[in-house]
PDB file of N, CA and C in Angstrom:
ATOM      1  N   UNK B   1     -14.400  -9.069  -0.068  1.00 77.00           N
ATOM      2  CA  UNK B   1     -14.757  -8.718   1.285  1.00 77.00           C
ATOM      3  C   UNK B   1     -15.397  -9.909   1.982  1.00 77.00           C
ATOM      4  N   UNK B   2     -16.180 -10.665   1.241  1.00 86.00           N
ATOM      5  CA  UNK B   2     -16.799 -11.842   1.857  1.00 86.00           C
ATOM      6  C   UNK B   2     -15.744 -12.846   2.280  1.00 86.00           C
ATOM      7  N   UNK B   3     -14.699 -12.986   1.446  1.00 87.00           N
ATOM      8  CA  UNK B   3     -13.609 -13.893   1.796  1.00 87.00           C
ATOM      9  C   UNK B   3     -12.935 -13.457   3.093  1.00 87.00           C
ATOM     10  N   UNK B   4     -12.629 -12.165   3.204  1.00 86.00           N
ATOM     11  CA  UNK B   4     -11.979 -11.664   4.418  1.00 86.00           C
ATOM     12  C   UNK B   4     -12.845 -11.899   5.646  1.00 86.00           C
ATOM     13  N   UNK B   5     -14.128 -11.654   5.522  1.00 88.00           N
ATOM     14  CA  UNK B   5     -15.037 -11.836   6.656  1.00 88.00           C
ATOM     15  C   UNK B   5     -15.193 -13.307   7.003  1.00 88.00           C
ATOM     16  N   UNK B   6     -15.371 -14.134   5.992  1.00 91.00           N
ATOM     17  CA  UNK B   6     -15.639 -15.552   6.227  1.00 91.00           C
ATOM     18  C   UNK B   6     -14.382 -16.315   6.652  1.00 91.00           C
ATOM     19  N   UNK B   7     -13.292 -16.176   5.896  1.00 92.00           N
ATOM     20  CA  UNK B   7     -12.107 -17.001   6.124  1.00 92.00           C
ATOM     21  C   UNK B   7     -11.103 -16.402   7.100  1.00 92.00           C
ATOM     22  N   UNK B   8     -11.034 -15.090   7.176  1.00 91.00           N
ATOM     23  CA  UNK B   8     -10.026 -14.436   8.018  1.00 91.00           C
ATOM     24  C   UNK B   8     -10.630 -13.698   9.205  1.00 91.00           C
ATOM     25  N   UNK B   9     -11.953 -13.662   9.288  1.00 92.00           N
ATOM     26  CA  UNK B   9     -12.664 -12.960  10.359  1.00 92.00           C
ATOM     27  C   UNK B   9     -12.253 -11.481  10.433  1.00 92.00           C
ATOM     28  N   UNK B  10     -12.133 -10.848   9.261  1.00 90.00           N
ATOM     29  CA  UNK B  10     -11.774  -9.434   9.162  1.00 90.00           C
ATOM     30  C   UNK B  10     -12.966  -8.685   8.590  1.00 90.00           C
ATOM     31  N   UNK B  11     -13.460  -7.700   9.312  1.00 91.00           N
ATOM     32  CA  UNK B  11     -14.571  -6.867   8.856  1.00 91.00           C
ATOM     33  C   UNK B  11     -13.986  -5.577   8.288  1.00 91.00           C
ATOM     34  N   UNK B  12     -14.269  -5.296   7.021  1.00 88.00           N
ATOM     35  CA  UNK B  12     -13.697  -4.120   6.370  1.00 88.00           C
ATOM     36  C   UNK B  12     -14.711  -3.535   5.386  1.00 88.00           C
ATOM     37  N   UNK B  13     -14.705  -2.218   5.284  1.00 90.00           N
ATOM     38  CA  UNK B  13     -15.569  -1.519   4.336  1.00 90.00           C
ATOM     39  C   UNK B  13     -14.896  -1.514   2.960  1.00 90.00           C
ATOM     40  N   UNK B  14     -15.668  -1.525   1.887  1.00 88.00           N
ATOM     41  CA  UNK B  14     -15.081  -1.515   0.538  1.00 88.00           C
ATOM     42  C   UNK B  14     -14.166  -0.313   0.295  1.00 88.00           C
ATOM     43  N   UNK B  15     -14.480   0.828   0.892  1.00 90.00           N
ATOM     44  CA  UNK B  15     -13.671   2.032   0.698  1.00 90.00           C
ATOM     45  C   UNK B  15     -12.288   1.906   1.330  1.00 90.00           C
ATOM     46  N   UNK B  16     -12.102   0.947   2.220  1.00 88.00           N
ATOM     47  CA  UNK B  16     -10.834   0.787   2.921  1.00 88.00           C
ATOM     48  C   UNK B  16      -9.885  -0.167   2.198  1.00 88.00           C
ATOM     49  N   UNK B  17     -10.301  -0.713   1.060  1.00 89.00           N
ATOM     50  CA  UNK B  17      -9.486  -1.675   0.327  1.00 89.00           C
ATOM     51  C   UNK B  17      -8.845  -0.986  -0.866  1.00 89.00           C
ATOM     52  N   UNK B  18      -7.533  -1.191  -1.024  1.00 89.00           N
ATOM     53  CA  UNK B  18      -6.814  -0.661  -2.176  1.00 89.00           C
ATOM     54  C   UNK B  18      -6.118  -1.824  -2.874  1.00 89.00           C
ATOM     55  N   UNK B  19      -6.374  -1.974  -4.154  1.00 91.00           N
ATOM     56  CA  UNK B  19      -5.755  -3.038  -4.939  1.00 91.00           C
ATOM     57  C   UNK B  19      -4.583  -2.438  -5.699  1.00 91.00           C
ATOM     58  N   UNK B  20      -3.411  -3.084  -5.586  1.00 92.00           N
ATOM     59  CA  UNK B  20      -2.212  -2.606  -6.273  1.00 92.00           C
ATOM     60  C   UNK B  20      -1.690  -3.695  -7.205  1.00 92.00           C
ATOM     61  N   UNK B  21      -0.717  -3.330  -8.028  1.00 92.00           N
ATOM     62  CA  UNK B  21      -0.116  -4.283  -8.962  1.00 92.00           C
ATOM     63  C   UNK B  21       0.861  -5.227  -8.288  1.00 92.00           C
ATOM     64  N   UNK B  22       1.184  -4.983  -7.047  1.00 89.00           N
ATOM     65  CA  UNK B  22       2.121  -5.847  -6.341  1.00 89.00           C
ATOM     66  C   UNK B  22       2.587  -5.202  -5.053  1.00 89.00           C
ATOM     67  N   UNK B  23       3.424  -5.926  -4.341  1.00 88.00           N
ATOM     68  CA  UNK B  23       3.907  -5.457  -3.044  1.00 88.00           C
ATOM     69  C   UNK B  23       4.722  -4.176  -3.176  1.00 88.00           C
ATOM     70  N   UNK B  24       5.555  -4.105  -4.207  1.00 86.00           N
ATOM     71  CA  UNK B  24       6.409  -2.925  -4.360  1.00 86.00           C
ATOM     72  C   UNK B  24       5.574  -1.654  -4.500  1.00 86.00           C
ATOM     73  N   UNK B  25       4.530  -1.708  -5.312  1.00 89.00           N
ATOM     74  CA  UNK B  25       3.655  -0.543  -5.472  1.00 89.00           C
ATOM     75  C   UNK B  25       2.935  -0.227  -4.167  1.00 89.00           C
ATOM     76  N   UNK B  26       2.472  -1.253  -3.467  1.00 90.00           N
ATOM     77  CA  UNK B  26       1.783  -1.044  -2.195  1.00 90.00           C
ATOM     78  C   UNK B  26       2.707  -0.387  -1.175  1.00 90.00           C
ATOM     79  N   UNK B  27       3.958  -0.842  -1.111  1.00 87.00           N
ATOM     80  CA  UNK B  27       4.910  -0.266  -0.159  1.00 87.00           C
ATOM     81  C   UNK B  27       5.244   1.181  -0.527  1.00 87.00           C
ATOM     82  N   UNK B  28       5.330   1.489  -1.810  1.00 84.00           N
ATOM     83  CA  UNK B  28       5.596   2.861  -2.250  1.00 84.00           C
ATOM     84  C   UNK B  28       4.455   3.788  -1.855  1.00 84.00           C
ATOM     85  N   UNK B  29       3.227   3.345  -2.068  1.00 87.00           N
ATOM     86  CA  UNK B  29       2.060   4.148  -1.695  1.00 87.00           C
ATOM     87  C   UNK B  29       2.015   4.343  -0.183  1.00 87.00           C
ATOM     88  N   UNK B  30       2.292   3.283   0.566  1.00 87.00           N
ATOM     89  CA  UNK B  30       2.297   3.375   2.027  1.00 87.00           C
ATOM     90  C   UNK B  30       3.368   4.347   2.513  1.00 87.00           C
ATOM     91  N   UNK B  31       4.567   4.237   1.966  1.00 84.00           N
ATOM     92  CA  UNK B  31       5.650   5.133   2.378  1.00 84.00           C
ATOM     93  C   UNK B  31       5.303   6.583   2.062  1.00 84.00           C
ATOM     94  N   UNK B  32       4.744   6.825   0.891  1.00 82.00           N
ATOM     95  CA  UNK B  32       4.370   8.193   0.513  1.00 82.00           C
ATOM     96  C   UNK B  32       3.298   8.741   1.449  1.00 82.00           C
ATOM     97  N   UNK B  33       2.391   7.893   1.886  1.00 85.00           N
ATOM     98  CA  UNK B  33       1.327   8.343   2.790  1.00 85.00           C
ATOM     99  C   UNK B  33       1.867   8.663   4.179  1.00 85.00           C
ATOM    100  N   UNK B  34       2.914   7.966   4.595  1.00 85.00           N
ATOM    101  CA  UNK B  34       3.459   8.163   5.938  1.00 85.00           C
ATOM    102  C   UNK B  34       4.409   9.352   6.037  1.00 85.00           C
ATOM    103  N   UNK B  35       4.965   9.788   4.915  1.00 81.00           N
ATOM    104  CA  UNK B  35       5.920  10.885   4.933  1.00 81.00           C
ATOM    105  C   UNK B  35       5.199  12.222   4.900  1.00 81.00           C
ATOM    106  N   UNK B  36       5.765  13.201   5.591  1.00 73.00           N
ATOM    107  CA  UNK B  36       5.257  14.571   5.573  1.00 73.00           C
ATOM    108  C   UNK B  36       6.060  15.325   4.518  1.00 73.00           C
ATOM    109  N   UNK B  37       5.437  15.624   3.398  1.00 70.00           N
ATOM    110  CA  UNK B  37       6.132  16.229   2.269  1.00 70.00           C
ATOM    111  C   UNK B  37       6.807  17.553   2.567  1.00 70.00           C
ATOM    112  N   UNK B  38       6.392  18.250   3.610  1.00 76.00           N
ATOM    113  CA  UNK B  38       6.988  19.552   3.898  1.00 76.00           C
ATOM    114  C   UNK B  38       8.357  19.438   4.556  1.00 76.00           C
ATOM    115  N   UNK B  39       8.654  18.281   5.172  1.00 79.00           N
ATOM    116  CA  UNK B  39       9.949  18.181   5.851  1.00 79.00           C
ATOM    117  C   UNK B  39      10.659  16.858   5.634  1.00 79.00           C
ATOM    118  N   UNK B  40      10.002  15.872   5.021  1.00 76.00           N
ATOM    119  CA  UNK B  40      10.614  14.576   4.762  1.00 76.00           C
ATOM    120  C   UNK B  40      10.884  14.420   3.270  1.00 76.00           C
ATOM    121  N   UNK B  41      11.843  13.576   2.952  1.00 78.00           N
ATOM    122  CA  UNK B  41      12.177  13.294   1.562  1.00 78.00           C
ATOM    123  C   UNK B  41      12.036  11.800   1.338  1.00 78.00           C
ATOM    124  N   UNK B  42      11.371  11.426   0.262  1.00 71.00           N
ATOM    125  CA  UNK B  42      11.188  10.025  -0.096  1.00 71.00           C
ATOM    126  C   UNK B  42      11.864   9.791  -1.435  1.00 71.00           C
ATOM    127  N   UNK B  43      12.895   8.931  -1.460  1.00 74.00           N
ATOM    128  CA  UNK B  43      13.606   8.609  -2.690  1.00 74.00           C
ATOM    129  C   UNK B  43      13.177   7.228  -3.149  1.00 74.00           C
ATOM    130  N   UNK B  44      12.793   7.116  -4.409  1.00 71.00           N
ATOM    131  CA  UNK B  44      12.359   5.842  -4.975  1.00 71.00           C
ATOM    132  C   UNK B  44      13.179   5.582  -6.225  1.00 71.00           C
ATOM    133  N   UNK B  45      13.813   4.398  -6.294  1.00 71.00           N
ATOM    134  CA  UNK B  45      14.612   4.037  -7.460  1.00 71.00           C
ATOM    135  C   UNK B  45      13.710   3.828  -8.670  1.00 71.00           C
ATOM    136  N   UNK B  46      14.242   4.108  -9.852  1.00 72.00           N
ATOM    137  CA  UNK B  46      13.495   3.901 -11.085  1.00 72.00           C
ATOM    138  C   UNK B  46      14.316   2.991 -11.989  1.00 72.00           C
ATOM    139  N   UNK B  47      13.962   1.761 -12.187  1.00 68.00           N
ATOM    140  CA  UNK B  47      12.749   1.087 -11.719  1.00 68.00           C
ATOM    141  C   UNK B  47      12.868   0.750 -10.243  1.00 68.00           C
ATOM    142  N   UNK B  48      11.728   0.636  -9.560  1.00 60.00           N
ATOM    143  CA  UNK B  48      11.769   0.398  -8.114  1.00 60.00           C
ATOM    144  C   UNK B  48      12.275  -0.985  -7.726  1.00 60.00           C
ATOM    145  N   UNK B  49      12.320  -1.925  -8.671  1.00 64.00           N
ATOM    146  CA  UNK B  49      12.803  -3.278  -8.368  1.00 64.00           C
ATOM    147  C   UNK B  49      14.138  -3.481  -9.068  1.00 64.00           C
ATOM    148  N   UNK B  50      15.171  -3.769  -8.297  1.00 60.00           N
ATOM    149  CA  UNK B  50      16.487  -4.026  -8.864  1.00 60.00           C
ATOM    150  C   UNK B  50      16.608  -5.518  -9.175  1.00 60.00           C
ATOM    151  N   UNK B  51      16.966  -5.844 -10.401  1.00 60.00           N
ATOM    152  CA  UNK B  51      17.085  -7.258 -10.791  1.00 60.00           C
ATOM    153  C   UNK B  51      18.531  -7.690 -10.806  1.00 60.00           C
TER     154      UNK B  51
END
């Protein structure tokens, strides 16, 4: 948080930070949060990264 405030001029509370294993996991969590489970469908490949 000190780095964000000092170097990037971003003020953020600790509760607002989520650490993930990588971009793919972060994007999956974000997509799941944005979808309304009662009427939207979210399909995720397994594994989520195609090589």
